[in-house]
Coordinates of C-alpha atoms in Angstrom, one line a residue:
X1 CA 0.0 0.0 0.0
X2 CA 1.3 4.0 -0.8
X3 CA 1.6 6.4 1.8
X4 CA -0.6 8.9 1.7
X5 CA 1.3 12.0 1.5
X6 CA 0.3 15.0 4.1
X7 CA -1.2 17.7 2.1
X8 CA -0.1 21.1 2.9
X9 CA -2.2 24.0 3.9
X10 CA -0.6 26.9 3.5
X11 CA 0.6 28.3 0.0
X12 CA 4.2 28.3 1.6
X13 CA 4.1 24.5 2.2
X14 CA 2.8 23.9 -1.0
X15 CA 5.8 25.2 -2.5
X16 CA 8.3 23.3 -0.8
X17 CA 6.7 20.0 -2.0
X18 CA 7.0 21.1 -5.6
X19 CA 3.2 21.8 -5.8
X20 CA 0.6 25.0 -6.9
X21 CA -1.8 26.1 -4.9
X22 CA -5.1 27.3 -6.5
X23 CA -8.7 27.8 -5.9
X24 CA -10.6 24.8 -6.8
X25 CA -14.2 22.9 -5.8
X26 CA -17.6 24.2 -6.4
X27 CA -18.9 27.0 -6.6
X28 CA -16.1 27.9 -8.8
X29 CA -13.9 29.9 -6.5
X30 CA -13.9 27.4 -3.7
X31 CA -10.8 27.1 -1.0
X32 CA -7.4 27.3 -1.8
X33 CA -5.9 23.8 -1.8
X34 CA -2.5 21.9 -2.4
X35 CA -2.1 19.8 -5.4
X36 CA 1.2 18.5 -6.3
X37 CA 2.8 15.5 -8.4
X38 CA 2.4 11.8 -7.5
X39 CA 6.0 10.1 -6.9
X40 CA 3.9 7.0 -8.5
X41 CA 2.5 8.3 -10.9
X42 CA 0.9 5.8 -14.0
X43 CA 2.4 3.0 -11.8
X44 CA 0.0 0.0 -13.0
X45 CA -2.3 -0.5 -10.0
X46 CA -5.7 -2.5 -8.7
X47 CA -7.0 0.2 -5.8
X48 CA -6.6 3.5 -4.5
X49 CA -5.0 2.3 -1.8
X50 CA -2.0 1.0 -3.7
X51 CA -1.2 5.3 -4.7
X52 CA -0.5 8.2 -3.5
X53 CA -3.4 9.7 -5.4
X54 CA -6.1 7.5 -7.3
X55 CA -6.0 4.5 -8.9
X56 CA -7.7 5.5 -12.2
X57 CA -9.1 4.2 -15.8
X58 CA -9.9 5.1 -18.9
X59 CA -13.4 6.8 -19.4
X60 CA -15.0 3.9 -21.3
X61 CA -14.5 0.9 -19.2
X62 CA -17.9 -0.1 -17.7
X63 CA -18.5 1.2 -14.2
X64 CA -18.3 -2.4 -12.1
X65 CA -15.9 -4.3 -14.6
X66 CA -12.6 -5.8 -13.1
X67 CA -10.0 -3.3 -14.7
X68 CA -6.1 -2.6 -13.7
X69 CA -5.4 0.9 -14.1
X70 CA -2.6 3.5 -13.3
X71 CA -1.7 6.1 -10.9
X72 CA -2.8 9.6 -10.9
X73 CA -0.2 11.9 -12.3
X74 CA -1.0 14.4 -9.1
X75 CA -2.5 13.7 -5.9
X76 CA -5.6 15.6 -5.8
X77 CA -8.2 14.5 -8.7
X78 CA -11.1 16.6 -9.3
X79 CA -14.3 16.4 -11.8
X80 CA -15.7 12.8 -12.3
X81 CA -13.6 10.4 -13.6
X82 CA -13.5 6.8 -12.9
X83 CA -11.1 4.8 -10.4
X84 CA -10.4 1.7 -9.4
X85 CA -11.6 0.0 -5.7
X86 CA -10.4 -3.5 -4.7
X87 CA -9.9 -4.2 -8.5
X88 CA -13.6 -3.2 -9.5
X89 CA -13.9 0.3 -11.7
X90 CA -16.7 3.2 -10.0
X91 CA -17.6 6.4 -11.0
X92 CA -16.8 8.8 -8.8
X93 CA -17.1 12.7 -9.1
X94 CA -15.5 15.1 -6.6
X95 CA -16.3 19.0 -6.3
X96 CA -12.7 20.3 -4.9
X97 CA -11.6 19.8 -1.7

């Protein structure tokens, strides 16, 4: 399993981890919030647990199919998108923070 990395919460903190802080979430404007890259990133994976950010797939595999996928190039995923949990794809859609 990855460790989850701490995510900074100040725009200072954010910087020394090589990542931008930005406004994101809904409504547009929401909080200021850390994103920065994955040290995994597009490793080949089964679950979110197994990266430091999600374990995700390709739009078009069927929500509930048995799927491997890779790890998220950054930590924090927004939108929808579709992930992998203990090897099974789900949709999942996430406003910001």
């Amino acid at each position: 399993m990855a460790d989850k990395p701490l995510l900074p919460e100040t725009e200072a903190a954010c910087s020394l981890v090589g990542g931008w802080w930005e406004r994101r979430g809904l409504p547009p404007g929401g909080p200021y919030v850390c994103d920065f890259p994955a040290r995994d990133a597009r490793k080949i994976c089964t679950d979110n647990r197994q990266c430091e950010g999600r374990c995700l797939v390709a739009a078009d595999i069927a929500k509930g199919s048995p799927a491997l996928g890779s790890c998220s190039d950054s930590i924090r995923t927004y939108g929808c998108f579709k992930q992998i949990e203990d090897g099974v794809v789900q949709h999942v859609c996430v406003d910001g923070t």
